[in-house]
Tab-separated table of C-alpha atoms in Angstrom:
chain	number	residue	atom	x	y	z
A	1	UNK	CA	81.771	112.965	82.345
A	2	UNK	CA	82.244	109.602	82.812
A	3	UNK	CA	85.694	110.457	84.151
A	4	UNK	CA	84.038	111.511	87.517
A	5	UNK	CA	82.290	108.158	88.076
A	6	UNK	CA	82.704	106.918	91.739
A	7	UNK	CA	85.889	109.476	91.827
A	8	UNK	CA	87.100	112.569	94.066
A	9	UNK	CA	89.452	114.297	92.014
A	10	UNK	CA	90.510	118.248	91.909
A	11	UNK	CA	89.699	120.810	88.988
A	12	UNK	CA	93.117	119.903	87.862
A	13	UNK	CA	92.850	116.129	87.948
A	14	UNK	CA	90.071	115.973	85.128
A	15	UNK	CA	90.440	115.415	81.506
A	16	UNK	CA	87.783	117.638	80.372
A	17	UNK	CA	86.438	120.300	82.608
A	18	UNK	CA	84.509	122.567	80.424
A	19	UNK	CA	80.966	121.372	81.716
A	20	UNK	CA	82.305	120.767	85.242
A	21	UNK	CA	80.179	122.742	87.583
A	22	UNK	CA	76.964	121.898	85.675
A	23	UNK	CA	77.843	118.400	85.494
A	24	UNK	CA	79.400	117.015	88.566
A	25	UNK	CA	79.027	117.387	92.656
A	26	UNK	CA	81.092	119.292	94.421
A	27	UNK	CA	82.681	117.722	97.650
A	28	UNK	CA	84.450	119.556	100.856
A	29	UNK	CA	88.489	119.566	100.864
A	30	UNK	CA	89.107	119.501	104.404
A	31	UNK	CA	86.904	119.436	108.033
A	32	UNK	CA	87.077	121.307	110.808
A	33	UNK	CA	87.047	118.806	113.401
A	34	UNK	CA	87.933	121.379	116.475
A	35	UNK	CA	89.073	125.024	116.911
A	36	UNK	CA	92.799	123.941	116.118
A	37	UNK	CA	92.215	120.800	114.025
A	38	UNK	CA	91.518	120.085	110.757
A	39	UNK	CA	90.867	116.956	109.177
A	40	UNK	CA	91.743	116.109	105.219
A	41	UNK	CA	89.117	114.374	103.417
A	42	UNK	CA	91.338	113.010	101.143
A	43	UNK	CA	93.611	110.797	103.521
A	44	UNK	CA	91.349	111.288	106.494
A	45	UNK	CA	94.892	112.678	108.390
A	46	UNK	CA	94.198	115.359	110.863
A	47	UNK	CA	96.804	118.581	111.431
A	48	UNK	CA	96.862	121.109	114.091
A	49	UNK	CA	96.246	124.192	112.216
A	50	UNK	CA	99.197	125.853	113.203
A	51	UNK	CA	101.657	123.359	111.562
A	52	UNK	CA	99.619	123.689	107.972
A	53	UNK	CA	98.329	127.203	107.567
A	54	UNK	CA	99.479	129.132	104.206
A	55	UNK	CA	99.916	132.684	103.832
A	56	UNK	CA	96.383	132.363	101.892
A	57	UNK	CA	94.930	131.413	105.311
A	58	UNK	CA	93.662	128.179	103.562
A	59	UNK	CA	94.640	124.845	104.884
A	60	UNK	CA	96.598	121.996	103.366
A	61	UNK	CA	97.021	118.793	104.074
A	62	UNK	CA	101.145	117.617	104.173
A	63	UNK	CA	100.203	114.033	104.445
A	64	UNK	CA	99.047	113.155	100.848
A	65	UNK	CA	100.968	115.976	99.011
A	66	UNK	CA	102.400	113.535	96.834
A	67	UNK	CA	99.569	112.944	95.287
A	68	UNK	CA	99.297	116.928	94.458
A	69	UNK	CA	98.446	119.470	96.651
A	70	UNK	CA	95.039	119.546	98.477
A	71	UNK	CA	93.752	122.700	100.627
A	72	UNK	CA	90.757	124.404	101.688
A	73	UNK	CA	90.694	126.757	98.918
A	74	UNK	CA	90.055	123.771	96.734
A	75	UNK	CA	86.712	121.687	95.918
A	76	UNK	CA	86.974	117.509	94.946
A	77	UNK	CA	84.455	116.810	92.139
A	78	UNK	CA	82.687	113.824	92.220
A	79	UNK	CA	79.407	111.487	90.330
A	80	UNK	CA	78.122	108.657	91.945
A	81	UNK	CA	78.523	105.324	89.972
A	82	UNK	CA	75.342	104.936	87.535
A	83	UNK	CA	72.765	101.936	88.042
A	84	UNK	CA	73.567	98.278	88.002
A	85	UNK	CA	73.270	96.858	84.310
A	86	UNK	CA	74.120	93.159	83.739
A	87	UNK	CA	75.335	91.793	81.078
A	88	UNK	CA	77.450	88.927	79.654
A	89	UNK	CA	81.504	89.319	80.168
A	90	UNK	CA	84.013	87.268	78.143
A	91	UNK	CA	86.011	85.283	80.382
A	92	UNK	CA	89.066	83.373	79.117
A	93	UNK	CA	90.504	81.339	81.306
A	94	UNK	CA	90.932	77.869	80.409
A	95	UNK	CA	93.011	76.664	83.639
A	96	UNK	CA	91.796	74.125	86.547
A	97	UNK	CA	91.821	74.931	90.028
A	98	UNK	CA	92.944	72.082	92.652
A	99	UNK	CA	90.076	71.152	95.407
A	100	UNK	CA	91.617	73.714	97.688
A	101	UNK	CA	91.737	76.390	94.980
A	102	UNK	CA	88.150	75.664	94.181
A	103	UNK	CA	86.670	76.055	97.876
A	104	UNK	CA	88.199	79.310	98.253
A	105	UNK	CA	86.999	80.230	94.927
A	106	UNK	CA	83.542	79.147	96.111
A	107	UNK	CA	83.439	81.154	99.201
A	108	UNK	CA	84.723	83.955	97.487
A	109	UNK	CA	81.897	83.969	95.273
A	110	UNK	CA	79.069	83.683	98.175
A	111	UNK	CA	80.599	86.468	100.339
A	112	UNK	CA	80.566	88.440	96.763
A	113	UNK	CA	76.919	87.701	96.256
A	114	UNK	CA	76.479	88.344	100.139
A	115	UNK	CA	78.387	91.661	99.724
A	116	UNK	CA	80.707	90.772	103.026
A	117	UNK	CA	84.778	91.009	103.018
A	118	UNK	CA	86.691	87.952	103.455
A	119	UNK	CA	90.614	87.653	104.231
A	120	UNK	CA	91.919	85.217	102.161
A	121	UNK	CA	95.044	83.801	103.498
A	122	UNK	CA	96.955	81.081	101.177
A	123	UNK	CA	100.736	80.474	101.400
A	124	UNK	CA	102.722	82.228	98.843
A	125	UNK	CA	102.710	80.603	95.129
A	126	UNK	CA	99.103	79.272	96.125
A	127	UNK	CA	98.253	80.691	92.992
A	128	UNK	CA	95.763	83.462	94.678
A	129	UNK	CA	95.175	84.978	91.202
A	130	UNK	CA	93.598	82.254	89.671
A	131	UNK	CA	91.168	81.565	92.657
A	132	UNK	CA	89.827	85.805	91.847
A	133	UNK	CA	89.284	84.664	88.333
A	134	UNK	CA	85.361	83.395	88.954
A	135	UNK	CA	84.471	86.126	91.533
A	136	UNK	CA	85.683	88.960	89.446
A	137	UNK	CA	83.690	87.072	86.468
A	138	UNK	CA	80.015	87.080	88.359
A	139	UNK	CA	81.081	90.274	89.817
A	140	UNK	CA	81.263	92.252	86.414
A	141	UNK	CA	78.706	90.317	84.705
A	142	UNK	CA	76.123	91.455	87.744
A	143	UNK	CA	76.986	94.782	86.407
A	144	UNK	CA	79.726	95.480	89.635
A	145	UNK	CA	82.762	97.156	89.507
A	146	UNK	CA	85.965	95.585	90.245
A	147	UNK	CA	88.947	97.004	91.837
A	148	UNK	CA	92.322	95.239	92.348
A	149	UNK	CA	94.721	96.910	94.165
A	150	UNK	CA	98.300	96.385	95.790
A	151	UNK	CA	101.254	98.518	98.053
A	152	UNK	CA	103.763	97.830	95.367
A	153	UNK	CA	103.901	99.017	91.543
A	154	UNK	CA	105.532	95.762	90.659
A	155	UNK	CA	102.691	93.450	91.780
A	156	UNK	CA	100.152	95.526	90.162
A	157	UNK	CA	102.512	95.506	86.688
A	158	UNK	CA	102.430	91.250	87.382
A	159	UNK	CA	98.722	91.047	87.744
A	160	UNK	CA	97.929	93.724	84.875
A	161	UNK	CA	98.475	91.066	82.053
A	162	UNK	CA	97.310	88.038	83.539
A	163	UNK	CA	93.855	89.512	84.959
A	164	UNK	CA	93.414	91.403	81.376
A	165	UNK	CA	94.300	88.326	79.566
A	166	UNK	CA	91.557	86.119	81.140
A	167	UNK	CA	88.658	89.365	80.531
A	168	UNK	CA	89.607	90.866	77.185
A	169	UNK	CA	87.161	92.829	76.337
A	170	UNK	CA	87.138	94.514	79.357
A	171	UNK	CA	88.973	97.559	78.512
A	172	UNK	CA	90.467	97.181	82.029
A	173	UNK	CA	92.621	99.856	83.498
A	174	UNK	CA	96.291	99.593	85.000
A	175	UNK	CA	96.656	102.685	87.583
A	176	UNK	CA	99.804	104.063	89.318
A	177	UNK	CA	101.797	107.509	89.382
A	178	UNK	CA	104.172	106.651	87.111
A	179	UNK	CA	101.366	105.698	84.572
A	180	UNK	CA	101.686	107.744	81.035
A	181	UNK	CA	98.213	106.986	80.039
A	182	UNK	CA	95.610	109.022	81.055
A	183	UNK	CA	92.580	108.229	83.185
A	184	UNK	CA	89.341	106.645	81.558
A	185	UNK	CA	86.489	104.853	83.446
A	186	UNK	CA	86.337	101.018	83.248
A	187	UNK	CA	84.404	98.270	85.200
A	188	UNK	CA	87.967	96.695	86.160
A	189	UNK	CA	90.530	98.460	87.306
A	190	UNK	CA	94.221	97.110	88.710
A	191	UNK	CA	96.036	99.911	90.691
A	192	UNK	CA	98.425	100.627	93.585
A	193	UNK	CA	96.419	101.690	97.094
A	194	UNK	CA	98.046	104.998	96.610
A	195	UNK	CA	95.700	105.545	93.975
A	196	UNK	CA	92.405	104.667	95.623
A	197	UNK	CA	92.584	107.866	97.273
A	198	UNK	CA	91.319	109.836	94.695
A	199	UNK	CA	88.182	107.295	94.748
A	200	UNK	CA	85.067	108.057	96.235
A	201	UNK	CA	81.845	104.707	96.879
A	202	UNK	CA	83.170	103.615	93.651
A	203	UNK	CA	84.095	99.981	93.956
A	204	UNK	CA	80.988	97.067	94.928
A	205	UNK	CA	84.324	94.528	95.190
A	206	UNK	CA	87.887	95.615	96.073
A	207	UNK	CA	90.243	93.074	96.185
A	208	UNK	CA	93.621	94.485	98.421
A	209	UNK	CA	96.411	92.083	97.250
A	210	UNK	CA	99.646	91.622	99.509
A	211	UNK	CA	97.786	93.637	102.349
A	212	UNK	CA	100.331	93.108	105.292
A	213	UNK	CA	103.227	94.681	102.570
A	214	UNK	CA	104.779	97.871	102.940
A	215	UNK	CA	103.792	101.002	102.589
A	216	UNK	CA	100.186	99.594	103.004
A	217	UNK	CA	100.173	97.562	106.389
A	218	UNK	CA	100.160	99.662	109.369
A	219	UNK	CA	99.519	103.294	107.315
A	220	UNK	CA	96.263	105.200	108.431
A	221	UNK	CA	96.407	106.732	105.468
A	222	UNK	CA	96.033	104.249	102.752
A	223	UNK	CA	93.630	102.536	105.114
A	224	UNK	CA	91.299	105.341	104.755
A	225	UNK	CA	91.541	105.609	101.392
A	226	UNK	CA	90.206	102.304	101.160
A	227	UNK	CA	86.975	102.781	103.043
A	228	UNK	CA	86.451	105.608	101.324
A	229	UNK	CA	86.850	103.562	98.030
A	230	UNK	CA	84.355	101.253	98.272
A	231	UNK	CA	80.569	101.279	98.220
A	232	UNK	CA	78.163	101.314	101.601
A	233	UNK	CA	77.097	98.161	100.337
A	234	UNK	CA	79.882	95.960	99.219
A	235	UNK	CA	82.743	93.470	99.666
A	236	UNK	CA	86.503	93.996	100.653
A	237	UNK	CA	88.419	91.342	100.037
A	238	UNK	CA	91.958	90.874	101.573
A	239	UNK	CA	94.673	89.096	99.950
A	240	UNK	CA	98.003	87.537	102.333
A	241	UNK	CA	99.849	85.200	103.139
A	242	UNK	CA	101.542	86.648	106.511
A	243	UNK	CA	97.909	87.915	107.979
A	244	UNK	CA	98.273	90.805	109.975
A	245	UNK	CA	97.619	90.900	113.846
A	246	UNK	CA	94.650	93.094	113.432
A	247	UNK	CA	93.036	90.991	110.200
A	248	UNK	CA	93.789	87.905	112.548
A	249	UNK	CA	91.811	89.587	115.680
A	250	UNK	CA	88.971	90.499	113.330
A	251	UNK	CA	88.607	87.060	111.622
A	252	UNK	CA	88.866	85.640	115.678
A	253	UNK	CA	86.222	87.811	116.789
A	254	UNK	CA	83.937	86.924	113.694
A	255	UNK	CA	84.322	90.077	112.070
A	256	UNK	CA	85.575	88.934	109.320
A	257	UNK	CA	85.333	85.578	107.657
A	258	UNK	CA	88.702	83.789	106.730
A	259	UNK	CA	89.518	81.285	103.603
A	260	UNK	CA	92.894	78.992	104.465
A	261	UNK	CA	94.948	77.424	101.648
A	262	UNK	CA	97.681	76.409	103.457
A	263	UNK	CA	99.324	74.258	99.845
A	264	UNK	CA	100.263	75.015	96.485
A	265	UNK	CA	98.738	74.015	94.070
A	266	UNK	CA	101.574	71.773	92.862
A	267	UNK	CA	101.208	69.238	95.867
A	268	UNK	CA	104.389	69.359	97.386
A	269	UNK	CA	105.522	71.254	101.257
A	270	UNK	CA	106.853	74.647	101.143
A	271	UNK	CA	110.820	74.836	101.506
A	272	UNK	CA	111.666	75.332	105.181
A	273	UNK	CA	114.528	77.563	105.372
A	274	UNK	CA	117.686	75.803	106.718
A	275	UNK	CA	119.975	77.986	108.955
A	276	UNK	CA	123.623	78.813	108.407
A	277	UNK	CA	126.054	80.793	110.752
A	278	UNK	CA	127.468	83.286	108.831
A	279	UNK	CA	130.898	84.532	111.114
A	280	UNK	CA	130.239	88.723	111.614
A	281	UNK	CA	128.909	88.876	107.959
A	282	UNK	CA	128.162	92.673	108.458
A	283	UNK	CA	131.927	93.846	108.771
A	284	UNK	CA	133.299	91.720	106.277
A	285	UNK	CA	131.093	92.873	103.650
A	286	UNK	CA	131.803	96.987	104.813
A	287	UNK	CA	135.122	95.455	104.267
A	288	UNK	CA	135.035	94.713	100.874
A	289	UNK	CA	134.835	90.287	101.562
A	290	UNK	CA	132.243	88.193	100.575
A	291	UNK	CA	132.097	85.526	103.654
A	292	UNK	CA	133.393	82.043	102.907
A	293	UNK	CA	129.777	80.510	103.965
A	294	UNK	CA	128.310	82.768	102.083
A	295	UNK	CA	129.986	81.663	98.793
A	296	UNK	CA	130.445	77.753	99.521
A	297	UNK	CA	126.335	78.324	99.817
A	298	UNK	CA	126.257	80.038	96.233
A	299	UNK	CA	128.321	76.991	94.617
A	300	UNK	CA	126.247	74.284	95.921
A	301	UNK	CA	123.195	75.975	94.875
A	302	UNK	CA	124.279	77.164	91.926
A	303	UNK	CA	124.791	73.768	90.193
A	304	UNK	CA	121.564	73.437	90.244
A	305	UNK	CA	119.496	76.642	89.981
A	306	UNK	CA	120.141	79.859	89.807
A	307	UNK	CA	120.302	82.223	93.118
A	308	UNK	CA	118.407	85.389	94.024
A	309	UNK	CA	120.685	86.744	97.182
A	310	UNK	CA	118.969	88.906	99.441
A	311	UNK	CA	120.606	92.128	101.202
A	312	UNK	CA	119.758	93.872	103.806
A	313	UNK	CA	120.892	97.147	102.687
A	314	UNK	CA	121.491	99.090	99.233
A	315	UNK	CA	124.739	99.738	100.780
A	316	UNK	CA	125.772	96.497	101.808
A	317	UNK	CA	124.329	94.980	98.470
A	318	UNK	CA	126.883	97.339	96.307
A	319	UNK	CA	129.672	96.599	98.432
A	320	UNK	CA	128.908	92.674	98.174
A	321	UNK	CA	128.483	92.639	94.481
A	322	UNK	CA	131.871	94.052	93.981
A	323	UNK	CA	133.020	91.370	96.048
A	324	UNK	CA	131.178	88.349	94.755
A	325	UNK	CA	132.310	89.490	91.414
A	326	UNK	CA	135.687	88.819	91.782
A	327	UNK	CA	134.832	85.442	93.418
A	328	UNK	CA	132.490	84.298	90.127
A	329	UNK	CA	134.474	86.401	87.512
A	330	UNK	CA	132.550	83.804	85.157
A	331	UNK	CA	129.080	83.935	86.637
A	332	UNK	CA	126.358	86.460	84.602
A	333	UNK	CA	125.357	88.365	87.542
A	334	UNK	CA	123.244	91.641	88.454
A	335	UNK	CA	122.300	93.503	91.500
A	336	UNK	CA	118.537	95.450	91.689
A	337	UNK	CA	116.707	97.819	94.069
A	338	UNK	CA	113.949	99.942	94.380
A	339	UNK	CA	115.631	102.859	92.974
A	340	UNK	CA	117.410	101.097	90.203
A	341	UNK	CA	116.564	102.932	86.863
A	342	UNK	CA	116.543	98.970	85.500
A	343	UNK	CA	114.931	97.520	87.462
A	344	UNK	CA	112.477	96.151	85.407
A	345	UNK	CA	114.615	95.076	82.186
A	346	UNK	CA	116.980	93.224	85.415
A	347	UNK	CA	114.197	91.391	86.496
A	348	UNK	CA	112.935	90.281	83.171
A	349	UNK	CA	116.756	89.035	82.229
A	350	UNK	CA	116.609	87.115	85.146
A	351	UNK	CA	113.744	85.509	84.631
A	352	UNK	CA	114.792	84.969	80.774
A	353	UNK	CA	117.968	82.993	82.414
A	354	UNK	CA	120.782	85.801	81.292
A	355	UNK	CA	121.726	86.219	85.119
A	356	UNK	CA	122.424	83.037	87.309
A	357	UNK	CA	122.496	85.565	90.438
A	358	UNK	CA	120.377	88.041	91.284
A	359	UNK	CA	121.326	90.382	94.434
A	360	UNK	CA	118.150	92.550	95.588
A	361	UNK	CA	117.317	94.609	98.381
A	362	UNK	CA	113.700	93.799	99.640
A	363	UNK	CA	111.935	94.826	96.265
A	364	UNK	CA	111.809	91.177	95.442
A	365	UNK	CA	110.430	89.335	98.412
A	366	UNK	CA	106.869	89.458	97.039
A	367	UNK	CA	105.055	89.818	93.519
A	368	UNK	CA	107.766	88.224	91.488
A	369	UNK	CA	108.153	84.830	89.951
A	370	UNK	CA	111.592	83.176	88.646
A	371	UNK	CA	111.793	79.504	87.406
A	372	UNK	CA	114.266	77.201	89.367
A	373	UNK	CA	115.793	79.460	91.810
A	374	UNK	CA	117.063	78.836	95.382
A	375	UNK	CA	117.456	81.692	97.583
A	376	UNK	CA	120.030	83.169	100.018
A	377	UNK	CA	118.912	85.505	102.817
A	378	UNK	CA	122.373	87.275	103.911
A	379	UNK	CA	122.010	88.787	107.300
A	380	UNK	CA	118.863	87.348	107.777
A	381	UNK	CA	119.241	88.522	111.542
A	382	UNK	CA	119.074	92.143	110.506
A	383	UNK	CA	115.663	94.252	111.642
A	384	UNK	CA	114.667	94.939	107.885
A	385	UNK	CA	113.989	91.158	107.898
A	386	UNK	CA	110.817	91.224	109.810
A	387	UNK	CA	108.711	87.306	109.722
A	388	UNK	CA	106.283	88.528	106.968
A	389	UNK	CA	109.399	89.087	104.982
A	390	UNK	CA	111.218	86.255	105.557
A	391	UNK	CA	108.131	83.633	104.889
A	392	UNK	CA	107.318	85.777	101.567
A	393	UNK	CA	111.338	85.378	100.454
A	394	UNK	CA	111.551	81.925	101.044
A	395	UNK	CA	108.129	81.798	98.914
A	396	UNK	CA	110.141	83.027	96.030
A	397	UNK	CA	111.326	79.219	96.013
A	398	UNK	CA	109.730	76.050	94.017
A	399	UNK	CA	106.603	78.138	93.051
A	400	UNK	CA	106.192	76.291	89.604
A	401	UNK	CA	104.357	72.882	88.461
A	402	UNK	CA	108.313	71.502	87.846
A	403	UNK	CA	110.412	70.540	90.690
A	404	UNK	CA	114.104	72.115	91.090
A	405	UNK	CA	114.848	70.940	93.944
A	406	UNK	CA	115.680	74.715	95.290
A	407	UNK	CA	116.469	75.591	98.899
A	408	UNK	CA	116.095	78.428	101.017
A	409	UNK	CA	119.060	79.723	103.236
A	410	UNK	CA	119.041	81.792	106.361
A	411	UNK	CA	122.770	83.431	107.032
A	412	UNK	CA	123.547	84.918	109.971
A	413	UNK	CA	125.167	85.791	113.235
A	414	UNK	CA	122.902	85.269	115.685
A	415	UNK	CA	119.404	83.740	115.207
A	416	UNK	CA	116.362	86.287	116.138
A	417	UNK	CA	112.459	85.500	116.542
A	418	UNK	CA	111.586	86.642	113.189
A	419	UNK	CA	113.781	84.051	111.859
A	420	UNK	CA	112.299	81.466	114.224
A	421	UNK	CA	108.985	82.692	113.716
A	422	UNK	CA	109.439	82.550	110.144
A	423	UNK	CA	110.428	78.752	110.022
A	424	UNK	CA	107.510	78.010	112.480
A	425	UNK	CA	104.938	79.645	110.410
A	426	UNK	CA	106.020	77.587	107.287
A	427	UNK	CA	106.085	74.074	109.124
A	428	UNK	CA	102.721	75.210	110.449
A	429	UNK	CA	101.301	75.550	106.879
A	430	UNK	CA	102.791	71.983	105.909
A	431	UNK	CA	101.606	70.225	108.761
A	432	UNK	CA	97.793	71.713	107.998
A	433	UNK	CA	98.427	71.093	104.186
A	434	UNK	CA	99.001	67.500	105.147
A	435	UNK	CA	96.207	67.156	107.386
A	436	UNK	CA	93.832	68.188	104.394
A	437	UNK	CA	95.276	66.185	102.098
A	438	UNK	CA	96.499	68.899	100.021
A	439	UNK	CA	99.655	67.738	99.878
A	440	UNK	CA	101.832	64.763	98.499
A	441	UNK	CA	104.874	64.144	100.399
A	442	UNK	CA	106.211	64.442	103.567
């Protein structure tokens, strides 16, 4: 029954259920929390009665229904994790970190061994992988067990690879609903947040990667899920670089200790977006035109990388690919989205150089890696572009150890404070870098 190790699952969730009730602990559904609220212990949301009563008279809870359907007539099953046993753990990595890789690496390791959580906050293509690499190593050789987890599918399919590569004998475990392979229990395990819902004081280190990212940042629910993931005693481990307001109170108020790596790891400044005004960009593309600015930009960057152009809309993205065909009839070229049955074959042709232009909705800002691209943000003064989005799009640029000189472009029609904010936040980080001597050049 190793299945049920450190996990709250229904009868219908488990592999083998024969020796169930002998075997495991049972665990409530839901909690009455007043006379007309109940309270699932799932997602920790709470209902008024009323709104979720079936014709059963059980309860159920709407909130994480996606993940199958939970109600009082149910029962989670659940075994705590066994004892600690050490042991020795293969580890594979043969890479250097820089100094500022190495210090956060360092105190990563002490608030481990400390069991305290720690936001670490390094600027995007920091390399924030490699700097896990040692913790994760003393964590599973002290017999711990290590969870990675992140919002988005594609981040966890990036890290899946490169995390199993370094421990491979680990058996280690990739974990999302779209997953064909069924549950087993592992030491490491990579998954989406989604997921740690159906966890229960399982994990002595969870690492949250991209934590201010949609749908996770802001959501009660997968917040819950979280804290109900991880051991009374153990470390949590946050993973950003756009810091929430609330994990930026918390590290002010010493509630939570804070690692900065405000460089790459290749020496050089972050690109600082440069501004363009893009002349009512939103009806000429409903229109069927792809602005002038818009495509002098593309040819100057394209001679010397290729371009990932983000849209602020699926919509808007169709109608502009139509258009921007017709202007580089001779240009390999691709559009991709969140709902795009390709999605992953697009990205992967990018990256193997069969597209020179990429145009994505937001499903690229973060998680993804292309060598020598620049980047176009069309309609950068739309809402969907909040700051955390822009400064993780313009990260997309110059993340590798060979410079391509690529650039990062802000179109629009009016400049907003996200923008602003955006372009602040990165000359911030390059100022800092400079002070500690973490970077090259000015």
């Amino acid at each position: 029954m190793q299945e049920l190790w450190g996990r709250k699952v229904l009868k219908k969730e488990i592999n083998q259920s024969e020796q169930l009730e002998i075997a495991s602990l049972t665990l409530p559904t839901m909690k009455e929390l007043a006379e007309n609220k109940i309270q699932c212990l799932r997602c920790g949301q709470i209902q008024l009665k009323f709104t979720v009563q079936l014709v059963n008279q059980c309860y159920y809870c709407p909130e994480c229904i996606q993940l199958g359907r939970v109600d009082t007539g149910q029962q989670f099953y659940h075994l705590p994790e066994p004892d600690l046993v050490k042991r020795k753990v293969s580890f594979a990595w043969e890479g250097q970190l820089t100094i500022g890789q190495q210090q956060v690496s360092d105190e990563l390791v002490a608030s481990v061994k400390k069991a305290e959580s720690r936001m670490i906050w390094a600027v995007t293509g920091a390399g924030k992988t490699e700097m896990l690499f040692k913790s994760i190593h003393y964590s599973l050789e002290c017999g711990y067990r290590v969870g990675v987890a992140s919002p988005r599918v594609d981040v966890c399919l990036e890290l899946f690879p490169r995390i199993q590569a370094v421990f491979p004998d680990e058996g280690a475990l990739l974990l999302h609903g779209k997953m064909e392979e069924c549950y087993r229990y592992t030491k490491l395990l990579i998954c989406t947040t989604h997921q740690l819902l159906r966890f229960y004081q399982a994990f002595d280190v969870l690492i949250i990667d991209e934590v201010d990212a949609f749908p996770f940042v802001d959501n009660p629910l997968l917040q819950y899920g979280v804290k109900q993931a991880v051991k009374p005693k153990s470390s949590l481990i946050y993973l950003t670089a756009t810091p929430t307001e609330e994990l930026t109170k918390k590290t002010d108020r010493n509630e939570l200790e804070a690692s900065i790596l405000p460089a790459r790891y290749h020496r050089r400044v972050l690109p600082v977006p440069k501004m363009k005004w893009c002349h009512r960009w939103h009806e000429k593309i409903k229109q069927g035109i792809s602005p002038k600015s818009f495509e002098n930009t593309i040819r100057t960057l394209i001679s010397k990388n290729d371009v990932l152009v983000f849209c602020p809309t699926i919509t808007l993205m169709d109608q502009l690919g139509k258009a921007v065909e017709k202007s580089f009839p001779e240009t390999p070229l691709a559009s991709v989205h969140s709902q795009d049955s390709q999605r992953l074959e697009k990205v992967l042709k990018m990256r193997n150089k069969e597209y020179r232009i990429l145009m994505t909705s937001t499903i690229l800002e973060r998680g993804v890696t292309f060598d020598g691209v620049s980047v176009i943000v069309l309609g950068a003064n739309h809402t969907v572009f909040a700051t955390s989005a822009l400064v993780q799009i313009a990260g997309r640029v110059d993340r590798r150890k060979d410079y391509t000189a690529g650039e990062v472009w802000f179109l629009h029609d009016g400049c907003t404070k996200a923008m602003k904010e955006a372009v602040k936040q990165i000359k911030k980080m390059n100022t800092l870098g400079l002070e500690r001597g973490l970077i090259d050049e000015v």
